[in-house]
XYZ file of C-alpha atoms in Angstrom:
517
model
C 3.628 22.906 -53.446
C 4.021 25.425 -50.965
C 2.462 28.149 -51.228
C 5.457 31.339 -49.835
C 4.035 34.918 -50.220
C 3.298 35.464 -47.085
C 5.597 32.588 -44.503
C 7.536 34.291 -42.107
C 7.585 32.324 -39.282
C 10.496 31.525 -36.412
C 12.796 28.128 -35.555
C 14.947 27.805 -32.832
C 16.909 25.301 -33.111
C 17.719 23.306 -29.482
C 20.815 21.129 -29.674
C 21.115 18.053 -28.706
C 24.056 18.693 -26.554
C 23.066 21.551 -25.430
C 19.952 22.641 -24.798
C 20.223 25.741 -22.931
C 22.475 27.427 -26.398
C 19.674 27.287 -29.195
C 20.306 28.132 -32.950
C 17.155 29.938 -34.583
C 15.462 29.907 -37.937
C 13.122 31.970 -38.716
C 11.021 32.391 -42.518
C 10.687 35.574 -44.861
C 10.013 36.156 -48.157
C 12.253 38.113 -51.408
C 14.249 41.291 -53.163
C 15.689 42.582 -56.122
C 19.641 42.532 -55.087
C 21.402 40.942 -52.493
C 25.298 41.539 -50.538
C 26.517 40.525 -48.140
C 26.887 41.851 -44.650
C 29.150 40.778 -41.762
C 28.939 42.433 -38.389
C 32.936 43.439 -38.295
C 32.922 45.254 -41.633
C 32.130 49.278 -41.518
C 29.072 50.819 -43.855
C 31.953 52.478 -45.844
C 32.934 49.212 -46.427
C 29.369 47.084 -47.904
C 29.061 50.141 -49.957
C 31.820 49.666 -51.784
C 31.032 45.933 -51.800
C 28.159 46.021 -52.445
C 29.140 48.408 -56.255
C 30.459 46.378 -57.138
C 26.389 44.373 -57.809
C 24.489 46.496 -59.214
C 21.198 46.248 -60.241
C 20.112 48.040 -63.187
C 17.507 47.222 -66.846
C 19.749 49.484 -68.707
C 18.710 52.732 -71.469
C 17.623 54.996 -68.401
C 16.545 52.970 -65.850
C 17.629 53.374 -62.239
C 20.555 51.664 -61.118
C 19.636 49.858 -57.525
C 23.080 49.184 -55.172
C 22.834 46.006 -53.434
C 23.805 47.458 -50.379
C 19.407 48.710 -50.110
C 19.383 45.473 -49.583
C 21.864 45.680 -46.812
C 20.796 47.059 -45.156
C 17.794 46.116 -45.164
C 18.970 43.410 -43.509
C 20.522 45.184 -40.905
C 18.076 46.762 -39.965
C 16.013 43.678 -39.403
C 18.730 41.822 -37.389
C 18.994 45.038 -35.253
C 15.242 44.302 -34.299
C 14.622 41.126 -34.485
C 18.014 41.513 -31.124
C 16.048 44.119 -29.706
C 13.078 41.773 -29.248
C 12.849 40.229 -25.571
C 12.806 36.026 -26.203
C 15.208 35.898 -29.856
C 18.120 34.222 -28.471
C 21.807 34.032 -29.380
C 22.536 32.376 -32.545
C 19.504 33.032 -34.197
C 18.425 32.700 -37.938
C 16.143 34.506 -39.982
C 14.758 32.593 -42.899
C 13.203 34.109 -45.560
C 10.877 32.089 -48.094
C 11.388 33.434 -51.802
C 8.258 33.603 -54.026
C 7.155 30.798 -56.490
C 6.961 30.433 -60.311
C 3.049 29.756 -60.751
C 1.199 27.842 -63.706
C -2.781 29.095 -64.777
C -4.849 26.509 -63.033
C -4.275 23.406 -65.065
C -2.216 23.913 -67.908
C 1.476 24.764 -68.410
C 1.025 28.127 -69.571
C 3.202 31.125 -65.981
C 1.856 33.239 -64.891
C 4.445 36.215 -64.413
C 6.370 36.301 -61.995
C 6.762 38.864 -58.836
C 8.255 38.221 -56.217
C 7.063 38.098 -52.396
C 7.677 41.856 -51.057
C 9.400 40.765 -47.514
C 11.782 38.596 -49.174
C 12.397 41.127 -51.934
C 12.542 44.012 -49.459
C 15.736 42.201 -47.369
C 17.471 39.901 -49.918
C 16.698 41.132 -54.083
C 16.410 37.893 -55.091
C 14.792 38.313 -58.902
C 14.345 34.282 -59.744
C 11.569 32.048 -58.432
C 11.562 29.201 -55.719
C 14.244 30.129 -53.510
C 15.430 30.976 -49.572
C 17.434 33.276 -47.500
C 18.226 32.841 -44.718
C 20.160 35.663 -41.769
C 22.380 35.275 -39.578
C 21.154 37.718 -36.712
C 24.211 38.154 -34.311
C 26.572 37.655 -37.329
C 24.713 39.228 -40.105
C 25.877 36.410 -42.475
C 23.544 36.059 -45.483
C 22.786 32.329 -47.041
C 20.878 32.303 -50.700
C 19.366 29.306 -51.050
C 18.692 28.370 -54.963
C 16.421 25.974 -57.067
C 18.913 22.878 -58.727
C 17.380 22.938 -61.645
C 17.249 20.380 -64.173
C 18.964 19.186 -67.351
C 16.213 19.919 -69.073
C 15.983 23.615 -68.041
C 19.197 24.200 -69.933
C 17.043 23.258 -73.154
C 14.215 25.716 -72.819
C 14.389 27.866 -69.989
C 18.355 28.625 -70.306
C 21.914 28.635 -69.313
C 21.782 27.002 -65.878
C 24.223 29.145 -63.753
C 26.684 27.065 -60.766
C 25.844 28.906 -57.315
C 28.678 31.246 -57.436
C 27.390 32.816 -60.850
C 24.067 33.939 -57.574
C 26.542 35.101 -54.746
C 28.537 37.048 -57.113
C 24.920 38.465 -58.703
C 23.471 39.109 -55.357
C 26.013 39.865 -53.067
C 25.425 37.592 -50.391
C 28.170 36.303 -48.097
C 26.909 32.187 -49.321
C 24.740 30.423 -52.179
C 23.297 26.724 -51.737
C 21.046 24.643 -52.932
C 17.166 24.592 -51.855
C 17.744 20.500 -51.777
C 20.155 21.296 -48.883
C 18.451 22.799 -47.253
C 15.213 20.882 -46.876
C 11.849 20.833 -48.760
C 9.219 22.712 -47.963
C 5.663 21.718 -47.996
C 3.009 24.280 -46.201
C 0.914 25.289 -48.669
C -1.148 28.363 -46.791
C -1.264 31.953 -48.416
C -1.251 33.808 -46.211
C 1.179 34.043 -42.757
C 1.666 30.140 -41.910
C 4.133 28.409 -39.843
C 6.463 26.255 -43.052
C 6.746 22.771 -42.955
C 9.482 20.948 -44.300
C 11.670 17.411 -43.097
C 13.085 17.810 -40.034
C 10.975 20.547 -38.366
C 10.745 17.958 -35.453
C 13.916 19.113 -34.691
C 14.148 22.941 -34.415
C 11.456 24.632 -31.927
C 8.743 27.087 -32.660
C 8.223 30.701 -32.240
C 5.960 32.539 -34.099
C 5.628 35.697 -32.924
C 8.611 37.590 -33.421
C 8.033 38.367 -37.532
C 5.069 36.631 -38.132
C 1.963 38.787 -38.718
C -0.359 38.313 -35.103
C -4.134 37.017 -36.768
C -5.212 39.475 -34.474
C -4.079 42.866 -34.163
C -5.656 44.956 -31.187
C -6.184 48.432 -33.826
C -8.387 50.297 -30.183
C -4.417 50.954 -29.434
C -4.068 53.302 -32.672
C -7.015 55.524 -31.045
C -4.321 56.368 -27.857
C -2.160 57.320 -30.648
C 0.953 56.111 -28.696
C 3.121 54.287 -31.821
C 4.940 52.517 -28.711
C 1.460 50.694 -27.623
C 0.510 49.930 -31.646
C 4.063 49.159 -32.202
C 3.431 46.009 -29.775
C 1.176 43.806 -32.657
C 3.222 44.174 -35.552
C 5.826 42.065 -36.658
C 8.948 42.936 -36.772
C 9.583 42.505 -39.432
C 6.405 45.314 -40.746
C 8.265 47.743 -38.536
C 11.771 47.219 -40.676
C 9.620 48.445 -43.542
C 8.087 51.521 -42.013
C 10.065 54.693 -42.544
C 12.625 53.886 -45.403
C 16.525 54.515 -45.813
C 18.095 57.162 -48.202
C 18.287 54.158 -50.462
C 14.603 53.456 -50.782
C 13.442 57.179 -50.765
C 16.045 57.503 -53.871
C 14.316 54.763 -55.472
C 10.574 55.735 -54.619
C 11.490 59.410 -56.253
C 12.473 57.024 -59.330
C 9.250 55.168 -59.710
C 7.722 58.430 -58.983
C 8.448 59.995 -61.188
C 8.086 57.534 -63.886
C 4.594 57.303 -63.229
C 4.019 60.977 -63.387
C 5.776 61.192 -66.857
C 3.552 58.875 -67.816
C 0.108 60.622 -66.201
C 0.511 63.308 -68.037
C 1.308 61.201 -71.181
C -1.265 59.784 -70.873
C -3.443 63.477 -70.750
C -1.762 64.359 -73.438
C -3.526 61.348 -75.599
C -6.637 60.480 -74.055
C -9.754 61.953 -76.785
C -13.237 61.064 -77.629
C -14.672 57.381 -79.217
C -10.520 56.257 -76.855
C -11.436 53.508 -74.423
C -10.444 53.078 -71.326
C -8.108 50.243 -72.007
C -6.052 52.614 -74.713
C -4.822 54.736 -71.437
C -4.273 51.562 -69.113
C -2.298 50.239 -72.217
C -0.507 53.746 -72.709
C 0.380 53.313 -69.049
C 1.920 50.629 -68.668
C 4.300 50.844 -71.674
C 5.714 54.467 -70.884
C 6.163 53.070 -67.030
C 8.341 50.037 -68.995
C 9.589 51.150 -72.313
C 10.544 54.131 -70.179
C 11.567 52.553 -66.688
C 11.239 49.288 -67.037
C 9.219 48.176 -64.439
C 7.042 45.482 -66.185
C 4.550 45.356 -62.855
C 2.457 48.002 -61.800
C 1.770 48.281 -58.760
C -1.754 47.309 -58.162
C -4.685 46.968 -61.050
C -5.209 50.428 -63.239
C -7.849 52.003 -62.951
C -8.670 54.052 -65.852
C -13.036 55.054 -65.189
C -14.017 57.729 -66.675
C -17.516 59.907 -66.173
C -20.435 57.447 -63.358
C -16.527 54.862 -63.574
C -14.396 57.338 -62.010
C -17.182 56.575 -58.699
C -15.771 53.326 -57.954
C -13.149 53.058 -56.049
C -11.508 50.543 -57.567
C -12.411 49.763 -60.632
C -10.713 48.520 -63.541
C -11.441 44.669 -62.012
C -12.218 41.591 -64.214
C -15.751 41.997 -63.137
C -15.176 45.804 -64.772
C -12.455 45.926 -66.844
C -11.595 49.540 -67.759
C -13.974 48.885 -70.972
C -15.840 52.122 -71.408
C -16.048 54.329 -74.507
C -14.834 58.092 -73.353
C -17.423 60.450 -74.244
C -16.624 65.005 -74.361
C -16.854 65.583 -71.190
C -16.224 62.504 -69.000
C -13.556 63.357 -66.346
C -10.873 60.309 -66.342
C -9.119 58.859 -63.734
C -5.644 57.534 -64.363
C -4.833 54.572 -61.068
C -5.387 56.996 -60.041
C -5.226 61.027 -61.052
C -7.996 62.884 -61.919
C -7.897 65.426 -65.629
C -10.486 65.771 -67.735
C -10.931 64.561 -71.290
C -11.711 67.907 -72.675
C -9.170 70.621 -72.867
C -10.360 73.096 -70.333
C -12.294 71.488 -67.250
C -14.495 74.882 -67.925
C -15.536 73.296 -71.086
C -17.521 70.888 -68.932
C -19.874 71.181 -66.039
C -18.840 73.799 -63.279
C -19.597 72.142 -60.919
C -17.144 69.422 -62.230
C -14.684 72.203 -61.678
C -15.967 73.350 -57.950
C -15.450 69.920 -56.851
C -12.209 69.368 -58.239
C -10.918 72.513 -56.154
C -12.683 71.427 -53.449
C -9.948 67.839 -53.670
C -7.445 70.272 -53.424
C -7.995 72.917 -50.822
C -8.007 69.487 -48.565
C -4.592 67.890 -50.342
C -3.230 70.930 -50.122
C -4.083 71.253 -46.474
C -3.119 68.593 -45.197
C 0.576 68.593 -46.640
C 0.663 72.099 -45.231
C -0.497 70.001 -42.229
C 1.425 67.023 -42.048
C 5.019 66.881 -40.107
C 6.528 63.758 -37.358
C 4.577 63.681 -34.473
C 0.589 64.084 -35.729
C -1.594 61.198 -36.388
C -2.788 59.749 -39.202
C -6.183 60.075 -38.217
C -6.705 63.754 -37.608
C -5.680 63.753 -40.989
C -7.760 62.148 -42.384
C -10.270 63.599 -40.262
C -8.637 67.840 -41.585
C -9.317 66.407 -45.360
C -13.483 65.922 -43.936
C -14.169 68.515 -42.691
C -12.745 70.885 -46.264
C -14.767 68.812 -48.021
C -18.323 69.184 -46.165
C -17.512 72.978 -46.197
C -16.602 73.132 -49.989
C -19.690 71.556 -50.314
C -21.865 73.114 -48.238
C -20.481 76.184 -49.885
C -21.562 74.951 -53.062
C -25.089 74.249 -51.418
C -25.214 70.556 -51.537
C -25.293 70.769 -48.326
C -26.755 72.431 -45.558
C -26.567 72.523 -41.789
C -23.393 72.881 -39.792
C -20.049 71.066 -40.791
C -19.461 70.663 -37.071
C -22.657 68.749 -36.811
C -21.708 66.983 -39.437
C -18.597 66.122 -38.143
C -20.577 65.046 -35.311
C -22.326 62.352 -37.623
C -18.895 61.194 -39.735
C -21.084 62.846 -42.692
C -18.047 62.574 -44.940
C -16.924 59.117 -44.994
C -20.689 58.925 -47.416
C -18.394 60.780 -49.407
C -14.951 60.266 -48.600
C -15.757 56.194 -48.118
C -11.983 55.335 -48.641
C -8.891 56.535 -46.197
C -7.513 59.573 -46.796
C -3.330 57.496 -47.633
C -1.908 54.094 -46.971
C 1.583 53.605 -46.569
C 3.451 52.770 -50.042
C 6.982 51.584 -50.633
C 7.245 47.435 -51.878
C 3.496 46.910 -51.721
C 0.672 50.087 -52.445
C -0.595 49.490 -49.713
C 2.915 48.882 -47.118
C 2.103 47.445 -43.646
C -2.031 47.967 -42.967
C -3.500 48.780 -40.161
C -6.410 49.122 -39.983
C -8.899 51.895 -37.174
C -11.558 50.013 -34.955
C -12.975 54.111 -35.023
C -16.223 55.567 -36.057
C -16.019 56.881 -39.543
C -11.985 56.074 -40.574
C -12.957 51.933 -40.855
C -11.244 52.610 -44.557
C -8.452 53.826 -43.147
C -4.741 51.792 -43.276
C -2.649 53.660 -41.131
C -3.316 54.629 -37.760
C 0.622 55.394 -35.653
C 2.011 58.774 -35.560
C 3.697 60.148 -38.250
C 7.282 58.972 -38.697
C 9.783 60.728 -40.421
C 10.939 59.231 -43.463
C 7.630 57.136 -44.679
C 6.046 57.463 -47.218
C 2.658 57.828 -47.436
C -0.311 58.163 -50.427
C -2.709 61.612 -50.095
C -5.344 60.970 -51.883
C -8.268 62.716 -50.619
C -11.231 62.156 -53.132
C -15.388 63.311 -52.872
C -17.748 60.469 -54.172
C -21.330 60.631 -55.259
C -21.854 56.660 -54.953
C -25.267 56.039 -55.652
C -25.621 53.604 -52.770
C -23.830 55.485 -50.542
C -25.844 59.395 -50.590
C -29.920 59.328 -48.438
C -31.405 60.482 -52.659
C -30.733 58.576 -55.804
C -28.799 59.958 -58.399
C -31.237 60.182 -60.972
C -28.956 60.703 -64.268
C -26.102 58.374 -64.214
C -24.566 61.171 -65.742
C -23.962 62.239 -63.216
C -22.915 60.407 -60.948
C -19.640 61.911 -60.251
C -15.893 61.450 -58.284
C -12.633 63.634 -57.935
C -9.965 61.892 -56.401
C -6.034 64.033 -56.520
C -3.656 61.124 -55.517
C -0.426 62.145 -54.476
C 2.465 60.134 -52.577
C 4.691 62.033 -49.918
C 7.857 61.130 -48.129
C 7.499 63.200 -43.933
C 10.948 65.328 -43.393
C 11.853 66.210 -40.331
C 9.803 69.832 -41.086
C 6.790 68.888 -43.320
C 6.603 67.037 -46.182
C 8.172 65.930 -49.620
C 6.571 66.186 -52.650
C 7.105 62.740 -55.375
C 4.568 63.038 -57.374
C 5.000 65.438 -60.656
C 1.806 66.429 -62.099
C -0.371 68.974 -62.479
C -2.545 69.877 -60.621
C -4.034 73.221 -60.011
C -7.272 73.771 -62.817
C -4.875 76.675 -64.427
C -1.719 73.946 -64.601
C -3.568 70.976 -66.291
C -5.514 72.980 -68.780
C -2.552 74.876 -69.997
C -0.541 71.740 -69.852
C -3.225 69.979 -72.260
C -4.606 73.466 -74.649
C -0.080 73.330 -75.837
C 1.061 69.770 -77.264
C 4.289 71.148 -77.166
C 5.009 72.123 -73.039
C 6.136 70.265 -71.228
C 5.191 70.805 -67.298
C 7.363 71.382 -64.705
C 7.578 69.088 -61.326
C 7.854 70.478 -57.870
C 10.810 68.388 -56.603
C 9.421 69.012 -52.607
C 6.649 70.662 -50.905
C 7.975 71.771 -47.063
C 6.164 73.263 -44.495
């Protein structure tokens, strides 16, 4: 069985009669509503066609036009046409995710589509492939040919025409008509199928390279850094208007879910109850069956665990009065007032808030993301020095990268279909955990999540009382505009806003939709 999670392979088919003319095939992954693209059609014509194919779960959930995915396919083809090595008559082939079972049982795991296939096609069903002609933009969807027993156990078996109308692609064929894929790699590896010997393989254009020269990030030049990224990833670095609208909607739903948790959390609850409330709200109000990552619902000293909530630490602590709580991963107090807890909690919280605002005020196209991380470090160290927790000069602390002791993670990362949408590690002292190193561009969507942690094994002197182990993190999602940012996250941030919001059970919080420099 093939694992299609990240298979992206470019094949160049060699004609027996005309070796000078070669066809090309490219394998990638999935999407959630597709529409055909033909080069002779205008953008307006494409949008009219896409209005007939809309992904919608009813009620107040977002309607996603199929034009979003058609535009992504167009951008991918455009990027490939500008790359050396792509010959005429090339075809991109994307492999979608496969339905998996739990170990040796017949119980299905909850299916989530492969991200690249989702970005390009918008298909919700598993075990599909998609093909895009680079020259013409023609789109072909390959769906499984289901056995008759499927109708008994799983529901109606739809004809090919159903999928053509549902996803607005040019053509639909059965997967078995293409040749069975037998690749079993879970990372980006070359696909293998019957008849592959008739193709000449070129694996450098769409397939993420195994060795990425992250030292290029220190130059601050995107054009050099781009050489280490495949076209499939580069196409996802910036967002279209339609993608931004989807991200605004998802941020709205998750922000409302956070505020609902803030209203309901109280001493005596379990951490997993916060996780349950968050997932319930997102599914009920937004039709979101999946969360972008495992919920982090740490309280008290669990808040200092960066990726708490995993199977070994499954959000199981009882919440007590005075706990600082994190919920995926916005920080808020368990009592209604931060002033009701330790003064240190409020001081450190406001230090993180100050660094977040400093970074967001500085972000605009052309700035180095590494410098934004260092700006957050500097503000943290200045505030810790002011509070008497450190001694010396901030410049001396920056030279020895002391900020990484208190913020061991990166400032933020690209955001999109995946929570880490295009990870790029930076090979510079103090920045090893930063997941984005290029210059900020307009239409990038990034997280801004500075934090101050007091983690025992990262400190020279261990904290004698585990209750003093503290973590404050403020995570916001932003879209980069031409002259600043648009703030996508809509939750109370200042101490005064939080206390006012928590104290009045009937009061709603009016979000700030945008914030520009």
